[in-house]
Every structure is written in structure tokens, then in C-alpha cells.
Tab-separated table of C-alpha atoms and ligand atoms in Angstrom:
chain	number	residue	atom	x	y	z
G	20	MET	CA	-16.657	10.734	8.876
G	21	ARG	CA	-18.917	12.500	6.348
G	22	CYS	CA	-16.702	13.402	3.434
G	23	ILE	CA	-16.411	15.339	0.251
G	24	LEU	CA	-13.707	14.149	-2.123
G	25	VAL	CA	-11.745	16.623	-4.173
G	26	SER	CA	-9.643	15.843	-7.222
G	27	VAL	CA	-7.590	18.499	-8.950
G	28	LYS	CA	-5.744	18.039	-12.207
G	29	THR	CA	-2.747	20.323	-12.498
G	30	LYS	CA	-0.260	20.909	-15.293
G	31	LYS	CA	2.218	18.744	-13.387
G	32	ASP	CA	-0.029	15.679	-13.552
G	33	LYS	CA	-1.295	15.933	-17.115
G	34	ASN	CA	-1.682	12.185	-17.398
G	35	LYS	CA	-3.765	11.863	-14.263
G	36	ASP	CA	-6.934	9.855	-14.717
G	37	VAL	CA	-9.316	11.752	-12.427
G	38	LYS	CA	-12.010	9.074	-12.458
G	39	TYR	CA	-9.559	6.356	-11.486
G	40	SER	CA	-7.968	8.528	-8.839
G	41	LEU	CA	-11.379	9.260	-7.278
G	42	THR	CA	-12.388	5.586	-7.353
G	43	GLU	CA	-9.235	4.708	-5.489
G	44	LEU	CA	-9.798	7.503	-2.986
G	45	GLU	CA	-13.322	6.151	-2.437
G	46	GLY	CA	-11.810	2.769	-1.605
G	47	LEU	CA	-9.495	4.390	0.902
G	48	VAL	CA	-12.375	6.267	2.544
G	49	GLU	CA	-14.404	3.069	2.761
G	50	ALA	CA	-11.431	1.412	4.441
G	51	VAL	CA	-11.849	3.835	7.360
G	52	ASN	CA	-15.655	3.448	7.264
G	53	GLY	CA	-16.152	6.985	5.982
G	54	LYS	CA	-19.257	8.067	4.125
G	55	ILE	CA	-18.869	9.835	0.783
G	56	LEU	CA	-21.417	12.598	0.292
G	57	GLY	CA	-20.018	14.436	-2.659
G	58	LYS	CA	-17.195	14.865	-5.125
G	59	LEU	CA	-15.657	17.926	-6.636
G	60	THR	CA	-13.184	18.132	-9.497
G	61	GLN	CA	-11.191	20.992	-10.900
G	62	ARG	CA	-8.664	21.532	-13.655
G	63	LYS	CA	-6.130	24.015	-12.495
G	64	ASP	CA	-2.789	24.279	-14.235
G	65	ILE	CA	-0.972	25.836	-11.320
G	66	PRO	CA	-2.336	25.218	-7.825
G	67	GLU	CA	-2.906	28.199	-5.586
G	68	PRO	CA	0.003	28.239	-3.084
G	69	SER	CA	-2.301	29.273	-0.226
G	70	THR	CA	-5.345	27.039	-0.766
G	71	PHE	CA	-4.465	24.721	-3.669
G	72	LEU	CA	-7.902	25.358	-5.204
G	73	GLY	CA	-8.847	28.664	-6.740
G	74	LYS	CA	-10.854	31.188	-4.713
G	75	GLY	CA	-14.153	30.497	-6.463
G	76	LYS	CA	-13.759	26.758	-6.064
G	77	VAL	CA	-13.048	27.090	-2.336
G	78	GLN	CA	-16.292	29.046	-1.956
G	79	GLU	CA	-18.169	26.411	-3.935
G	80	LEU	CA	-16.680	23.731	-1.704
G	81	LYS	CA	-17.742	25.657	1.390
G	82	GLU	CA	-21.313	25.970	0.154
G	83	ILE	CA	-21.538	22.301	-0.770
G	84	SER	CA	-20.028	21.108	2.488
G	85	GLU	CA	-22.379	23.278	4.536
G	86	GLY	CA	-25.328	22.150	2.462
G	87	ILE	CA	-24.701	18.464	2.987
G	88	LYS	CA	-23.247	18.825	6.476
G	89	ALA	CA	-19.900	17.262	5.626
G	90	ASP	CA	-17.280	17.161	8.346
G	91	THR	CA	-14.205	16.314	6.275
G	92	VAL	CA	-12.766	17.250	2.905
G	93	ILE	CA	-10.290	14.827	1.391
G	94	PHE	CA	-7.936	15.693	-1.459
G	95	ASP	CA	-6.538	13.043	-3.802
G	96	THR	CA	-3.144	14.685	-3.712
G	97	GLU	CA	-0.619	15.939	-1.185
G	98	LEU	CA	-1.230	19.374	0.265
G	99	THR	CA	1.274	21.581	2.026
G	100	PRO	CA	0.767	22.251	5.748
G	101	VAL	CA	-0.073	25.862	4.943
G	102	GLN	CA	-2.733	24.859	2.407
G	103	ILE	CA	-4.334	22.476	4.888
G	104	SER	CA	-4.434	25.043	7.631
G	105	ASN	CA	-5.823	27.793	5.361
G	106	LEU	CA	-8.505	25.528	3.949
G	107	GLU	CA	-9.536	24.389	7.418
G	108	LYS	CA	-9.896	27.996	8.497
G	109	ILE	CA	-12.059	28.935	5.526
G	110	LEU	CA	-14.165	25.769	5.408
G	111	GLY	CA	-14.458	25.271	9.155
G	112	ILE	CA	-14.101	21.474	8.824
G	113	ASP	CA	-11.235	18.965	8.734
G	114	VAL	CA	-9.087	18.822	5.634
G	115	LEU	CA	-7.085	15.687	4.883
G	116	ASP	CA	-4.831	14.755	2.047
G	117	ARG	CA	-4.265	11.292	0.608
G	118	THR	CA	-1.246	10.644	2.831
G	119	ASP	CA	-3.205	11.457	6.008
G	120	LEU	CA	-5.874	9.030	4.946
G	121	ILE	CA	-3.485	6.198	4.129
G	122	LEU	CA	-1.621	6.742	7.381
G	123	SER	CA	-4.839	6.488	9.366
G	124	ILE	CA	-5.769	3.219	7.622
G	125	PHE	CA	-2.349	1.806	8.344
G	126	SER	CA	-2.489	2.789	11.993
G	127	LYS	CA	-5.881	1.121	12.353
G	128	ARG	CA	-4.610	-2.107	10.809
G	129	ALA	CA	-1.163	-2.500	12.334
G	130	ARG	CA	-1.064	-5.344	14.806
G	131	THR	CA	2.476	-6.569	15.352
G	132	LYS	CA	5.014	-4.458	17.165
G	133	GLN	CA	7.019	-4.013	13.973
G	134	ALA	CA	4.036	-2.822	11.930
G	135	LYS	CA	2.954	-0.453	14.703
G	136	LEU	CA	6.409	1.073	14.942
G	137	GLN	CA	6.649	1.413	11.163
G	138	VAL	CA	3.352	3.260	10.998
G	139	GLU	CA	4.259	5.494	13.919
G	140	LEU	CA	7.558	6.336	12.242
G	141	ALA	CA	5.844	7.215	8.971
G	142	THR	CA	3.257	9.342	10.787
G	143	LEU	CA	5.896	11.277	12.711
G	144	GLU	CA	7.978	11.864	9.611
G	145	HIS	CA	4.893	13.151	7.864
G	146	GLU	CA	4.107	15.393	10.809
G	147	LEU	CA	7.550	16.906	11.232
G	148	PRO	CA	7.469	19.407	8.361
G	149	ARG	CA	3.974	20.426	9.485
G	150	VAL	CA	5.295	21.398	12.888
G	151	TYR	CA	7.853	23.545	11.090
G	152	GLY	CA	4.933	25.020	9.198
G	153	GLN	CA	3.112	25.805	12.429
G	154	LYS	CA	6.248	27.389	13.787
G	155	GLY	CA	6.404	29.585	10.700
G	156	LYS	CA	2.856	30.681	11.287
G	157	ALA	CA	3.462	31.417	14.949
G	158	LEU	CA	6.452	33.516	13.998
G	159	SER	CA	4.603	35.570	11.444
G	160	ARG	CA	1.813	36.208	13.933
G	161	ILE	CA	4.197	37.752	16.408
G	162	GLY	CA	5.693	40.008	13.775
G	163	GLY	CA	8.448	37.924	12.280
G	164	GLY	CA	9.959	36.998	15.640
G	165	MET	CA	12.323	39.925	15.518
G	166	GLN	CA	12.677	40.470	19.230
G	167	THR	CA	12.393	37.781	21.877
G	168	LYS	CA	11.321	34.293	20.958
G	169	GLY	CA	7.556	33.965	20.817
G	170	ALA	CA	5.692	31.345	22.800
G	171	GLY	CA	4.562	29.772	19.538
G	172	GLU	CA	8.105	29.206	18.471
G	173	LYS	CA	9.077	27.647	21.799
G	174	ILE	CA	6.181	25.222	21.674
G	175	GLY	CA	7.126	24.419	18.100
G	176	GLU	CA	10.730	23.762	19.097
G	177	ILE	CA	9.759	21.509	21.967
G	178	LYS	CA	7.410	19.586	19.731
G	179	ILE	CA	10.062	19.167	17.055
G	180	ARG	CA	12.599	17.936	19.593
G	181	THR	CA	10.120	15.441	21.067
G	182	ILE	CA	9.238	14.111	17.612
G	183	LYS	CA	12.882	13.824	16.603
G	184	ASN	CA	13.739	11.924	19.805
G	185	ARG	CA	10.877	9.536	19.284
G	186	ILE	CA	11.878	8.995	15.639
G	187	SER	CA	15.422	8.019	16.567
G	188	LYS	CA	14.157	5.705	19.314
G	189	ILE	CA	11.753	3.964	16.923
G	190	LYS	CA	14.482	3.572	14.313
G	191	LYS	CA	16.698	1.854	16.890
G	192	GLU	CA	13.894	-0.482	17.930
G	193	LEU	CA	13.093	-1.311	14.317
G	194	ASP	CA	16.751	-2.075	13.635
G	195	LYS	CA	16.725	-4.516	16.534
G	196	ILE	CA	13.603	-6.268	15.205
G	197	LYS	CA	15.105	-6.335	11.721
G	198	LYS	CA	18.244	-8.050	13.032
G	199	GLN	CA	16.175	-10.642	14.896
G	200	ARG	CA	14.110	-11.399	11.807
G	201	LYS	CA	17.247	-11.656	9.725
G	202	GLN	CA	18.675	-14.218	12.126
G	203	GLN	CA	15.483	-16.257	11.911
G	204	ARG	CA	15.650	-16.117	8.139
G	205	THR	CA	19.311	-17.064	8.004
G	206	SER	CA	18.611	-20.222	9.942
G	207	ARG	CA	15.776	-21.037	7.528
G	208	ASN	CA	18.010	-20.306	4.540
G	209	LYS	CA	20.473	-22.939	5.621
G	210	ASN	CA	17.878	-25.604	4.970
G	211	PRO	CA	18.064	-26.632	1.302
G	212	ASP	CA	14.719	-28.435	1.567
G	213	ILE	CA	12.886	-25.167	2.078
G	214	PHE	CA	11.603	-23.325	-0.959
G	215	LYS	CA	10.503	-19.753	-0.313
G	216	VAL	CA	7.578	-18.180	-2.091
G	217	SER	CA	6.376	-14.601	-1.571
G	218	LEU	CA	2.925	-13.317	-2.446
G	219	VAL	CA	3.007	-9.764	-3.692
G	220	GLY	CA	0.425	-7.583	-5.362
G	221	TYR	CA	-1.822	-4.592	-5.243
G	222	THR	CA	-3.980	-4.206	-2.151
G	223	ASN	CA	-7.217	-6.248	-2.257
G	224	ALA	CA	-5.928	-8.616	-4.986
G	225	GLY	CA	-6.573	-11.649	-2.791
G	226	LYS	CA	-3.096	-12.463	-1.432
G	227	SER	CA	-4.187	-13.392	2.083
G	228	THR	CA	-7.135	-15.409	0.780
G	229	LEU	CA	-4.723	-17.321	-1.432
G	230	LEU	CA	-2.307	-17.921	1.432
G	231	ASN	CA	-5.187	-19.369	3.442
G	232	ARG	CA	-6.399	-21.461	0.562
G	233	LEU	CA	-2.951	-22.884	-0.158
G	234	THR	CA	-2.013	-23.526	3.443
G	235	LYS	CA	-5.476	-23.863	4.974
G	236	ARG	CA	-4.774	-21.285	7.573
G	237	ASP	CA	-6.478	-18.131	8.852
G	238	ALA	CA	-4.850	-14.913	7.767
G	239	PHE	CA	-6.972	-11.802	8.159
G	240	ILE	CA	-9.024	-11.314	4.995
G	241	SER	CA	-11.182	-8.370	4.314
G	242	ASP	CA	-12.672	-6.624	1.332
G	243	GLN	CA	-10.855	-3.499	2.300
G	244	LEU	CA	-7.686	-1.838	1.208
G	245	PHE	CA	-4.607	-2.689	3.260
G	246	ALA	CA	-6.130	-5.574	5.168
G	247	THR	CA	-2.687	-7.028	5.800
G	248	LEU	CA	0.162	-5.069	7.277
G	249	ASP	CA	2.109	-7.808	8.930
G	250	THR	CA	4.019	-10.324	6.925
G	251	LYS	CA	2.656	-13.753	7.675
G	252	THR	CA	4.326	-16.993	6.779
G	253	SER	CA	2.970	-20.480	6.403
G	254	PHE	CA	4.078	-23.869	5.054
G	255	ILE	CA	2.938	-26.369	2.464
G	256	ASN	CA	4.565	-29.755	2.814
G	257	PHE	CA	5.300	-31.533	-0.456
G	258	SER	CA	6.463	-34.742	1.171
G	259	ASP	CA	6.652	-36.621	-2.149
G	260	ILE	CA	9.498	-34.405	-3.316
G	261	GLY	CA	10.885	-33.850	0.187
G	262	LYS	CA	10.326	-30.098	0.091
G	263	LYS	CA	8.623	-27.619	2.311
G	264	VAL	CA	7.269	-24.569	0.548
G	265	LEU	CA	7.294	-21.564	2.816
G	266	ILE	CA	4.793	-18.933	1.703
G	267	THR	CA	4.916	-15.347	2.912
G	268	ASP	CA	2.108	-12.819	2.593
G	269	THR	CA	3.088	-9.171	2.232
G	270	VAL	CA	1.575	-5.746	2.630
G	271	GLY	CA	-0.483	-4.726	-0.414
G	272	PHE	CA	0.873	-2.050	-2.717
G	273	VAL	CA	-0.981	1.082	-3.679
G	274	LYS	CA	-0.185	3.724	-6.259
G	275	ASP	CA	1.655	6.771	-4.951
G	276	LEU	CA	2.181	5.275	-1.534
G	277	PRO	CA	3.428	8.160	0.574
G	278	LYS	CA	7.218	8.095	0.630
G	279	GLU	CA	7.298	7.965	4.423
G	280	LEU	CA	5.242	4.792	4.362
G	281	LEU	CA	7.161	3.185	1.568
G	282	ASP	CA	10.389	3.775	3.481
G	283	ALA	CA	8.872	2.438	6.675
G	284	PHE	CA	7.605	-0.694	4.948
G	285	MET	CA	10.730	-1.370	2.903
G	286	ALA	CA	12.004	-3.432	5.826
G	287	THR	CA	9.141	-5.937	5.486
G	288	LEU	CA	9.596	-5.987	1.758
G	289	GLU	CA	13.323	-6.623	2.148
G	290	GLU	CA	12.419	-10.184	3.015
G	291	LEU	CA	11.385	-10.598	-0.586
G	292	GLU	CA	15.075	-10.630	-1.444
G	293	GLU	CA	15.265	-14.137	-0.101
G	294	ALA	CA	12.281	-15.455	-2.012
G	295	ASP	CA	13.002	-18.233	-4.509
G	296	LEU	CA	9.779	-17.448	-6.338
G	297	ILE	CA	7.412	-14.489	-6.413
G	298	LEU	CA	3.707	-14.985	-6.964
G	299	HIS	CA	2.355	-11.695	-8.247
G	300	VAL	CA	-1.354	-11.836	-7.390
G	301	ILE	CA	-3.643	-9.814	-9.661
G	302	ASP	CA	-7.372	-9.068	-9.439
G	303	ILE	CA	-8.297	-9.789	-13.057
G	304	SER	CA	-11.871	-8.602	-12.502
G	305	ASP	CA	-10.650	-5.076	-11.782
G	306	GLU	CA	-10.963	-2.845	-14.829
G	307	ASN	CA	-7.730	-1.133	-13.850
G	308	TRP	CA	-5.716	-4.298	-13.376
G	309	THR	CA	-3.083	-3.501	-16.004
G	310	LYS	CA	-2.285	-0.164	-14.354
G	311	LYS	CA	-1.972	-1.922	-11.028
G	312	VAL	CA	0.340	-4.575	-12.469
G	313	GLU	CA	2.556	-1.853	-13.912
G	314	TYR	CA	2.728	-0.152	-10.556
G	315	VAL	CA	3.619	-3.340	-8.687
G	316	ASN	CA	6.302	-4.006	-11.297
G	317	GLU	CA	7.723	-0.545	-10.686
G	318	ILE	CA	8.046	-1.286	-6.979
G	319	LEU	CA	9.600	-4.683	-7.651
G	320	GLU	CA	12.094	-2.944	-9.885
G	321	LYS	CA	12.886	-0.402	-7.188
G	322	LEU	CA	13.553	-3.274	-4.829
G	323	ASN	CA	15.707	-4.891	-7.497
G	324	LEU	CA	13.483	-7.948	-7.531
G	325	HIS	CA	12.357	-7.843	-11.145
G	326	HIS	CA	14.808	-10.556	-12.197
G	327	LYS	CA	13.461	-13.087	-9.711
G	328	PRO	CA	11.427	-15.986	-11.054
G	329	THR	CA	7.876	-14.626	-11.031
G	330	VAL	CA	4.508	-16.153	-11.812
G	331	LEU	CA	1.515	-13.931	-12.544
G	332	VAL	CA	-1.505	-15.261	-10.666
G	333	MET	CA	-4.634	-13.904	-12.319
G	334	ASN	CA	-7.138	-14.189	-9.467
G	335	LYS	CA	-10.920	-13.622	-9.091
G	336	ILE	CA	-11.717	-15.109	-12.512
G	337	ASP	CA	-15.081	-16.198	-11.039
G	338	LYS	CA	-16.126	-12.561	-11.358
G	339	VAL	CA	-15.371	-12.655	-15.080
G	340	ILE	CA	-16.538	-16.078	-16.288
G	341	PRO	CA	-19.646	-17.974	-15.171
G	342	SER	CA	-18.137	-21.385	-14.505
G	343	GLU	CA	-14.947	-23.389	-14.248
G	344	GLU	CA	-15.403	-25.037	-17.664
G	345	PHE	CA	-14.632	-21.738	-19.365
G	346	LEU	CA	-11.114	-21.940	-17.942
G	347	GLU	CA	-10.263	-24.658	-20.417
G	348	ASP	CA	-10.452	-22.162	-23.264
G	349	SER	CA	-8.260	-19.659	-21.537
G	350	ASP	CA	-4.906	-18.830	-22.970
G	351	GLU	CA	-2.649	-18.002	-20.078
G	352	THR	CA	0.259	-16.989	-22.274
G	353	MET	CA	-1.636	-13.899	-23.422
G	354	PHE	CA	-0.901	-12.039	-20.181
G	355	SER	CA	2.847	-11.915	-20.478
G	356	ARG	CA	5.517	-12.953	-22.891
G	357	ASP	CA	8.309	-13.312	-20.386
G	358	LYS	CA	6.480	-14.559	-17.306
G	359	GLU	CA	4.469	-17.659	-16.658
G	360	SER	CA	0.828	-16.967	-15.733
G	361	ILE	CA	-2.019	-18.924	-14.241
G	362	ILE	CA	-5.702	-18.016	-14.013
G	363	ILE	CA	-7.391	-18.956	-10.748
G	364	SER	CA	-10.298	-18.277	-8.467
G	365	THR	CA	-9.127	-18.518	-4.901
G	366	GLN	CA	-12.645	-18.177	-3.636
G	367	LYS	CA	-14.114	-20.986	-5.773
G	368	GLY	CA	-10.968	-23.091	-5.704
G	369	TRP	CA	-10.646	-23.065	-9.501
G	370	ASN	CA	-7.212	-24.088	-10.778
G	371	ILE	CA	-5.800	-24.248	-7.257
G	372	ASP	CA	-4.555	-27.783	-7.920
G	373	LYS	CA	-2.812	-26.510	-11.004
G	374	LEU	CA	-1.169	-23.830	-8.872
G	375	TYR	CA	-0.005	-26.514	-6.408
G	376	GLN	CA	1.552	-28.409	-9.310
G	377	LEU	CA	3.221	-25.247	-10.524
G	378	LEU	CA	4.685	-24.589	-7.078
G	379	LYS	CA	5.883	-28.147	-6.920
G	380	LYS	CA	7.541	-27.792	-10.324
G	381	TYR	CA	9.431	-24.687	-9.205
G	382	ALA	CA	10.304	-26.216	-5.831
G	383	SER	CA	11.825	-29.297	-7.450
G	384	GLN	CA	14.096	-27.303	-9.715
G	385	PRO	CA	17.609	-26.717	-8.403
G	386	LYS	CA	17.787	-23.345	-6.682
G	387	GLU	CA	19.485	-20.503	-8.489
G	388	GLN	CA	22.832	-19.864	-6.879
G	389	PRO	CA	23.063	-16.353	-5.481
G	390	VAL	CA	25.585	-14.211	-7.309
G	391	LEU	CA	28.483	-13.496	-4.968
U	16	GTP	N1	-14.835	-13.171	-6.074
U	16	GTP	C1	-13.651	-13.411	-5.536
U	16	GTP	N2	-13.245	-12.723	-4.459
U	16	GTP	C2	-12.020	-12.986	-3.953
U	16	GTP	C3	-11.160	-13.968	-4.508
U	16	GTP	N3	-10.016	-13.981	-3.798
U	16	GTP	C4	-10.155	-13.059	-2.825
U	16	GTP	N4	-11.357	-12.453	-2.902
U	16	GTP	C5	-11.903	-11.391	-2.022
U	16	GTP	O1	-11.126	-10.217	-2.215
U	16	GTP	C6	-11.050	-9.456	-1.007
U	16	GTP	C7	-9.623	-9.132	-0.663
U	16	GTP	O2	-8.940	-10.296	-0.286
U	16	GTP	P1	-7.607	-10.291	0.602
U	16	GTP	O3	-7.104	-11.698	0.579
U	16	GTP	O4	-7.824	-9.650	1.909
U	16	GTP	O5	-6.692	-9.362	-0.300
U	16	GTP	P2	-5.164	-8.947	-0.053
U	16	GTP	O6	-4.474	-8.965	-1.387
U	16	GTP	O7	-4.566	-9.778	1.020
U	16	GTP	O8	-5.369	-7.445	0.398
U	16	GTP	P3	-4.387	-6.519	1.332
U	16	GTP	O9	-4.036	-7.298	2.535
U	16	GTP	O10	-5.219	-5.345	1.556
U	16	GTP	O11	-3.182	-6.206	0.473
U	16	GTP	C8	-11.769	-10.331	0.046
U	16	GTP	O12	-13.094	-9.856	0.171
U	16	GTP	C9	-11.749	-11.713	-0.546
U	16	GTP	O13	-12.806	-12.517	-0.097
U	16	GTP	C10	-11.636	-14.688	-5.651
U	16	GTP	O14	-10.990	-15.577	-6.220
U	16	GTP	N5	-12.880	-14.368	-6.109
U	17	MG	MG1	-3.870	-9.282	2.830
């Protein structure tokens, strides 16, 4: 994929940081091994209903894309089906929006049956309104569909019905898997010697690396966005206190995750409800880490998990300080007033022992009784 990235700032998103948005889009493109050839930005208070960009800008985009032989244009926002189709006609190359891109990364990564079904569900739900859009187009082509039904409309109807059937079938299958997982969890919950920890955080923060480091196990790690889509679980045995700490990895968060995907992945995140402790993993070397923390907190709030005991795990400190000795001067309380924090380097193993001790401390405390 040879791409041009486009970022538009409209009146609606006054506070949008275009540079940050483009950097994130670059990360997403890299995650599908795309090559970025150019970037285009525009300030436009009200997007053009037909093409999102203004006429002049579309022409400019066409000239650039022809000049550098791009085959895909990717927008950092959501486009309507009509805008996508008009732009594709004018530019003569593929046009994707952010949701399309994220969906394609997720479908590449999904491995378990549950993850695959969740991604398929999200993709179909994203597609559905576009089929309606196509139907609209077909109708207008045959003169408003005043007389007999046009072929375009029939194809549209069949497609919609097929998608809807598939959606309801997937939902049933997912419900079944959800029930099975719940049963497994209930049997685990009955064991008072098990302490459950969940790793959450922005994509690429180092959650899977940390899970491996703590449990010496091989979860899939990659310097790509959304490396993990399947929740993995592993144990640490603290035999001296008679406790097993069960650690679960989760799917990484990303800002403005398409609603379809968030809904589809809520089921995996539901398991967080049963966590006794949340480790919020943060890439401290990322210049945008505070924004990312805020976003993860928003999601935790949406899931009603913000009152759970949470430790902020400031990871990748090796990219910020030259050696472990500098950790001694660090003041971990500066990151949050109400949450405990710890600075670590998963890769170098810095402060990992301290993290073990912290886990042990939490695991030995009596569990909070659930409110009935
Ligand atoms: N320098 C450095 N790199 C790290 C550290 N921890 C993890 N990484 C790297 O960061 C990248 C992302 O790590 P992952 O463990 O896959 O991140 P994740 O949070 O599981 O990401 P998703 O599954 O996409 O949500 C990998 O290239 C890791 O090797 C660290 O302490 N220091
Ligand atoms: Mg991961």
C-alpha cells in the first residue's frame, strides 16, 4: 500500500492536534506494512458533504497522488459512504478512513475464534450503512426508483439481508463463548487463593512484554499497534504467601476507537470487572503519554472500573534514563496523587523485583468484598 495521509481540522474538532493525529495514523499504516509517501492537511470549518475536502484541495490531492504514484488515500477521520465513493471516483485510487484502517489491522491480528468473530461483527456493522448508501446511489441512477424496483436496489436488499443474518448469527455465537468464559471465570473466582491482576493500557505500551517478563511466558510481542487481540492469562505462584496471582493481558486501547470495535471488544474487557487489581501500563518515553493515560482512564470510567485498585506502571524508562542507578532518584509519587505508581523497564528488567513485591503486597491484603 502506497499511501497519502490526509488530516482535516473542522470547526467540530477545534481542539484536534493535527500533528499528533497524523503521527498516530502513521503508526496505524505501519501496522499494516503500508508505505507513507505524503501528507496533506487542511483547515476547513465545515466539511464538504460530497467530498469532505474542498474542490481545490481534492484537485491538489489528485495531482500529488498521481505524481508520486500513490494507490491509497487515508483520512484521519470518519468519512460518509458517499464521500468515500465520490473521492474514489475523482482520484481513481482507494480511499480509506481511520475506521477502515483499524478494522483491517484487527482482522489481520485476530487469532482466537472469539477475536475473529468480534472483528467480523465490527466490520459488518461498519459496512451495513455503506450498503444502504450504495442502494441510495443505485436508486438515484435509475431515476429515483419511481417505477419498478431497479436491479441495484435488489442487489442492495439481498446484501443487506445477508449481512443482517450473519450479524445475528455471530452475536449468538459470541454469546455462547461469553457464557463459557464466564463459567470458567466463576470456577476460578471460587478460589480465595487466586488474586486476579489485569494489564491494561494504550496499544504498544508494553503489556504483553510485561506479562512475559512477570510470568516467563511467550505472548506475542511486536512493535506494532494492536499486537494483542486475544486476552491471555498466566500465573505467578507466590508460594510463600500461599497465593497464585493470575495475570491477564488485554487488547490495547487507542483514541477514538471506532464504536463498532469498542462494542465488539467490550466482551473481552468485561473480564476486567473481576480483576482484584489493575496494572495500567504506560509508555513513559512517549511524548504523548499523558494524553494516552487520560484516554485509557476515560475507557476505564466507561466500563465503571475507575474505582478498582489501580497501579500506574511507568514502563520503558530505559528510553529516558541511561542506567538503572538513575531510578534511585526517581519520585514515583509525582505521577499521581491518588494512585500508586512504579517506574520500570520491562525490557532491561529494571524494578521488576519491586513490581513483584508490590503484587505480593496487594495479593496478601484481604480482598475487597463485592458490593451486593
Ligand atoms: N525500550 C523498551 N521497549 C519496550 C519495553 N517494554 C516493551 N517494549 C517494546 O515495546 C513494543 C510493544 O510491546 P508489546 O508488549 O507488544 O505492547 P502491548 O502493550 O502488548 O501492545 P498491544 O498488544 O498492541 O496493545 C515491543 O517492541 C517491545 O519490545 C521497555 O521496557 N523498554
Ligand atoms: Mg500486547
